[in-house]
Short mmCIF file of C-alpha atoms in Angstrom, two decimals:
data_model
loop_
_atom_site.label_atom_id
_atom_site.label_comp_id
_atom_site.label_asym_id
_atom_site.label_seq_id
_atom_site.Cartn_x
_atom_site.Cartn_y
_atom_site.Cartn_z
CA UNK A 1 23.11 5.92 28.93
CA UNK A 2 22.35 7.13 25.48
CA UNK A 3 19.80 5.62 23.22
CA UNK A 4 20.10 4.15 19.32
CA UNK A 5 21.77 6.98 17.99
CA UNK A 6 21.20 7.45 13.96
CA UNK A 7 22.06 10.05 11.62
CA UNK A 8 21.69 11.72 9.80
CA UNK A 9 18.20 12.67 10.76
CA UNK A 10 16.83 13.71 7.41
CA UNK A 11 18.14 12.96 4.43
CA UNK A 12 17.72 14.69 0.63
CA UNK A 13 19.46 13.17 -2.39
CA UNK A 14 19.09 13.28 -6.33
CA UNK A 15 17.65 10.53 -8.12
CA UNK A 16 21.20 8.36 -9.02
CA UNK A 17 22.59 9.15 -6.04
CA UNK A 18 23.75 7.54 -3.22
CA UNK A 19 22.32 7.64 0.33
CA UNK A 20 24.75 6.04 3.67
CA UNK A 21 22.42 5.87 6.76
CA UNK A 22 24.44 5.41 10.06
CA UNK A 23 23.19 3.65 13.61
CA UNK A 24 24.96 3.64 16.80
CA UNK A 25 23.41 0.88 18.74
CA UNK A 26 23.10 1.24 22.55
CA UNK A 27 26.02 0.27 24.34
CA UNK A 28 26.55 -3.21 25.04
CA UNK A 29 23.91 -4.14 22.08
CA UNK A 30 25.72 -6.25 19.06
CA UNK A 31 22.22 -7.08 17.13
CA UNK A 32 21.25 -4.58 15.22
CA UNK A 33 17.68 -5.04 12.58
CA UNK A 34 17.08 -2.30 10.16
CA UNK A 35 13.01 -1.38 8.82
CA UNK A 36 11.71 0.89 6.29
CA UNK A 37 8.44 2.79 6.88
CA UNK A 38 7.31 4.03 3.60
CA UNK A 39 4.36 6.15 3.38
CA UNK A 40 1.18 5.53 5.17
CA UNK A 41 2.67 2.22 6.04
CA UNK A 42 3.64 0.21 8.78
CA UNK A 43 7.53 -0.83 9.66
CA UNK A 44 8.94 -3.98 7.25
CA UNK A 45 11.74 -5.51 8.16
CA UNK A 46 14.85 -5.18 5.78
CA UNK A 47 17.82 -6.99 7.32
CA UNK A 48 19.62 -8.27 10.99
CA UNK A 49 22.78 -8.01 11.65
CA UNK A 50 25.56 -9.02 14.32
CA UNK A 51 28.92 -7.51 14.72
CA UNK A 52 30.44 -8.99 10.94
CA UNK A 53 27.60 -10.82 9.94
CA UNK A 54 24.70 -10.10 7.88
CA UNK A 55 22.13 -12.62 9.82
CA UNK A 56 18.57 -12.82 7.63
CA UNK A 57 18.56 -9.95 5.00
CA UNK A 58 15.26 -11.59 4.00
CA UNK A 59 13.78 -8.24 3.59
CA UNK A 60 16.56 -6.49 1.21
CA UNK A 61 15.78 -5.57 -1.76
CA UNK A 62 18.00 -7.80 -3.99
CA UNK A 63 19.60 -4.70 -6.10
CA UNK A 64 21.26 -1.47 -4.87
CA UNK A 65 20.54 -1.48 -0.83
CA UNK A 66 23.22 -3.48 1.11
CA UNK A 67 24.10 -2.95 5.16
CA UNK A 68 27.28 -3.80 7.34
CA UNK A 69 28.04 -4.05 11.11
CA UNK A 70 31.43 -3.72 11.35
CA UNK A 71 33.90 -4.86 14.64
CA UNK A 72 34.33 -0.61 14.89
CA UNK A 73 31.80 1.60 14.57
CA UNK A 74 28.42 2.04 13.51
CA UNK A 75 26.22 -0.38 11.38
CA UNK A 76 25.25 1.07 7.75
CA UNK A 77 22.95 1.08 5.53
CA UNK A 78 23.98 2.12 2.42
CA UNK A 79 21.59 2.72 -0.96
CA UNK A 80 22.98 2.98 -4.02
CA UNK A 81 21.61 4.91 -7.36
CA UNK A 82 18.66 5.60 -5.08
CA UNK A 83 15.29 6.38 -6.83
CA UNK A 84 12.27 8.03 -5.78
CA UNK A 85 10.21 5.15 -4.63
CA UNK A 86 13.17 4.89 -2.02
CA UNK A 87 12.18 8.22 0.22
CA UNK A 88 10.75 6.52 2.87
CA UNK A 89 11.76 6.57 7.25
CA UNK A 90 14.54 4.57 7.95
CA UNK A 91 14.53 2.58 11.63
CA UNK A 92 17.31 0.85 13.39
CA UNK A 93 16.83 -0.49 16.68
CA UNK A 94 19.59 -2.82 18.59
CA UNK A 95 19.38 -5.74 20.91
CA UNK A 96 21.66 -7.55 23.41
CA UNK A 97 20.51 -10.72 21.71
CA UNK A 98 18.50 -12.04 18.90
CA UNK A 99 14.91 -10.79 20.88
CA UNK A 100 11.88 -8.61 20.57
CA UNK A 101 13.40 -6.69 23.39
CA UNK A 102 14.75 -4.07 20.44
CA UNK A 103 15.48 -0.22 21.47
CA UNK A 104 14.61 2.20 18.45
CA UNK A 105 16.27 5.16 16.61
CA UNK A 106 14.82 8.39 16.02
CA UNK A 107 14.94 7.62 12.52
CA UNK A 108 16.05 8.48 9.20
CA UNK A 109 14.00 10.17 6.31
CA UNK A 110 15.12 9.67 3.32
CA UNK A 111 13.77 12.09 0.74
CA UNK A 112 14.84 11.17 -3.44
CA UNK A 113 13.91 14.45 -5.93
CA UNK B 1 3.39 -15.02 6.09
CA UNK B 2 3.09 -13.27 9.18
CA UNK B 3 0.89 -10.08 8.99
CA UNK B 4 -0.72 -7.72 11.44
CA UNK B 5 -3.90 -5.50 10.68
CA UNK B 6 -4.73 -2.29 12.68
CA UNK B 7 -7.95 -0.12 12.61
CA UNK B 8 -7.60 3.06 9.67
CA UNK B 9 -6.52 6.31 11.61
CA UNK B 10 -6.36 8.81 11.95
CA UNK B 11 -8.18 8.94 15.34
CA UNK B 12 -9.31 11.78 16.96
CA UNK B 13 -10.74 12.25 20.91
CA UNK B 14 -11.15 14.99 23.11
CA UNK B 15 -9.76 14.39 26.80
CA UNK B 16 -10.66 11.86 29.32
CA UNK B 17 -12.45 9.85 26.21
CA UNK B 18 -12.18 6.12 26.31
CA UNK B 19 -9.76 4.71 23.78
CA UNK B 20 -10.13 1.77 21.62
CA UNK B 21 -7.74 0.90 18.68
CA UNK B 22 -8.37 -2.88 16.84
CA UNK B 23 -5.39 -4.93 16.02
CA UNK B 24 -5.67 -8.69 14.48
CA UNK B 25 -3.03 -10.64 13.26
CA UNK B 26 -2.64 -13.70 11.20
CA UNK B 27 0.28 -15.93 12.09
CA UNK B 28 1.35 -19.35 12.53
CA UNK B 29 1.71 -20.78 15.77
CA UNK B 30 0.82 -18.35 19.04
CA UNK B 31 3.16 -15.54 18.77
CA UNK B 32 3.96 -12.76 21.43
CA UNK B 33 2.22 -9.74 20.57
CA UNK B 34 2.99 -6.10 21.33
CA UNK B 35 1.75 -2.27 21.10
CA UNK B 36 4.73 0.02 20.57
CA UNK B 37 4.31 3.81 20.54
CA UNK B 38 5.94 6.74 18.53
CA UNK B 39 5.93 10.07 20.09
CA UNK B 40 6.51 13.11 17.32
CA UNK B 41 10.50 12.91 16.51
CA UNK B 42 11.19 10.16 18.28
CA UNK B 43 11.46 6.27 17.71
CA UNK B 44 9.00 3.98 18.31
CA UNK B 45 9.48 2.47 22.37
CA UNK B 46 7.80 -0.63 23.78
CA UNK B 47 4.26 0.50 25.24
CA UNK B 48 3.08 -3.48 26.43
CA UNK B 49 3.52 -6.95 24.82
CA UNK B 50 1.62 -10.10 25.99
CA UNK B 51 3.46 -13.69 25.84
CA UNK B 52 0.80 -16.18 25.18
CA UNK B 53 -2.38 -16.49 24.84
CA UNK B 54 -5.09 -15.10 27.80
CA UNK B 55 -2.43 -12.72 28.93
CA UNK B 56 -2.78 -8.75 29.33
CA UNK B 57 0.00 -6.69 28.41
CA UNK B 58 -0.46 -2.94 30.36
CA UNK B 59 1.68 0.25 30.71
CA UNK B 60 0.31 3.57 31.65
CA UNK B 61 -2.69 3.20 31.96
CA UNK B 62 -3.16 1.27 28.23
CA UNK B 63 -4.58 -2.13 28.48
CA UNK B 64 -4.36 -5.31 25.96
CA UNK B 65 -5.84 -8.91 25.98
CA UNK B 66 -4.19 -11.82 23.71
CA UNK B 67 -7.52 -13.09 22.39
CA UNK B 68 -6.47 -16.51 20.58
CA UNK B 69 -10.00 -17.23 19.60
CA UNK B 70 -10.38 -13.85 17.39
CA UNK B 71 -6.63 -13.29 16.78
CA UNK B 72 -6.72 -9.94 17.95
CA UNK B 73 -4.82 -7.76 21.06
CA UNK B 74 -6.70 -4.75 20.82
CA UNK B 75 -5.77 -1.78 22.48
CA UNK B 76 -7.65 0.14 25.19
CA UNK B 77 -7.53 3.01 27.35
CA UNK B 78 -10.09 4.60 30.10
CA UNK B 79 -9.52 8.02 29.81
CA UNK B 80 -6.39 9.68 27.41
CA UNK B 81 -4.71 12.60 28.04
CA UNK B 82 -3.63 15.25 25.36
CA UNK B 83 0.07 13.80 26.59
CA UNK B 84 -1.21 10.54 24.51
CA UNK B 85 -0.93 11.88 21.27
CA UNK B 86 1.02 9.53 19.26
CA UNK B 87 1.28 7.09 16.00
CA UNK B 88 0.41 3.47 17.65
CA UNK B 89 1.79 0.35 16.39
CA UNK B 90 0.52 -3.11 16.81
CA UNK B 91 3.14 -6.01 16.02
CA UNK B 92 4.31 -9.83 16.33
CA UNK B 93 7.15 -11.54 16.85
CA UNK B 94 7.57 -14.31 14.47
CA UNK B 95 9.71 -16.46 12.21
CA UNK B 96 12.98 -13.81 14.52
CA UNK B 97 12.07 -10.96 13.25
CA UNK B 98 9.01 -7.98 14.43
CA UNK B 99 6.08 -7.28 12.04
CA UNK B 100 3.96 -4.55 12.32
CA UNK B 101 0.95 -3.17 11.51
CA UNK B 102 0.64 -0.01 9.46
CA UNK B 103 0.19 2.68 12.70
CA UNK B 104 -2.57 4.33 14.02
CA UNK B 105 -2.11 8.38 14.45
CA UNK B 106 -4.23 9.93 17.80
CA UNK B 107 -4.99 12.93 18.77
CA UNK B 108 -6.35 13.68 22.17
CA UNK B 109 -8.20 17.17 21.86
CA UNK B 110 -7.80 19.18 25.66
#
């Protein structure tokens, strides 16, 4: 049974550029929560989402990053014009149901030159 | 808000070395408290979580107390193996969503 699948794994982009990060939950999981680990830093939480809906996005920043989970396929996170404070590791972990009982990714690292 | 603190790493041991690594929190309410762990390349997995208060979360041979009195769920170990090398996190569930302290690297020296 595989795990949270996400990809790509590492990540390099230009400063103005713009940076899709993919997660395949586990199968059977339709909550999926996105966090950013920048730097010498713990995990925040960005943004929850169910199959369609965006749930609490509390953590977003309000400008350039938005995610989806849509009925197909895997959720996104996508960051547009990205800058350099951006480059940072990118979790997604899934869930059966709105819980603490959330499965992790390998992780995305997003690096902005 | 919400907001767990964890001792400064890194943290260094040699093998069979007794482990200790501090985690308080500061939340509202008496929320369930875990210690996940993130082996090189990999994502962070559940290590042990605790429910309410009094109750000890272990897994592996790690070992944690919910201490309501000092806010804290500290993590402990009797003897680590080089196998144990890892970035710790401490963390909360509260308000629906996990927070987490900001990781504790070890390394166990053989």
């Amino acid at each position: 049974n595989a795990g949270v699948m996400q990809n790509p794994r590492h990540l390099v982009r230009r400063r103005g550029q713009e940076a899709r990060l993919r997660c395949s939950p586990m199968k059977g999981h339709s909550h999926v929560y996105w966090y950013r680990q920048l730097p010498e830093e713990g995990l925040k939480f960005m943004v929850y989402l169910q199959k369609e809906n965006i749930i609490d996005e509390s953590g977003m920043p309000k400008e350039r990053f938005s995610a989806e989970f849509p009925k197909e396929g895997p959720s996104i996170l996508r960051i547009q014009q990205v800058v350099r404070g951006d480059s940072a590791a990118y979790f997604c972990a899934s869930s059966q149901q709105e819980s603490y009982e959330q499965y992790f990714g390998p992780g995305t690292r997003l690096t902005v030159t | 808000g919400d907001s767990v603190t964890q001792m400064e790493g890194p943290v260094t041991l040699s093998e069979e070395a007794f482990l200790t690594i501090n985690c308080t929190y500061t939340a509202t309410g008496y929320p369930s408290l875990f210690w996940y762990v993130q082996y090189p390349g990999e994502g962070l997995q559940l290590l042990l979580k605790a429910t309410k208060a009094d109750d000890k979360g272990s897994n592996k041979g790690f070992e944690a107390t919910y201490r309501k009195e000092t806010t804290s769920f500290h993590l402990e170990k009797g003897s680590v193996q080089v196998s144990d090398s890892a970035v710790y996190f401490c963390a909360l569930w509260g308000a629906q969503k996990l927070v987490f302290g900001q990781g504790t690297r070890l390394t166990i020296n053989p």
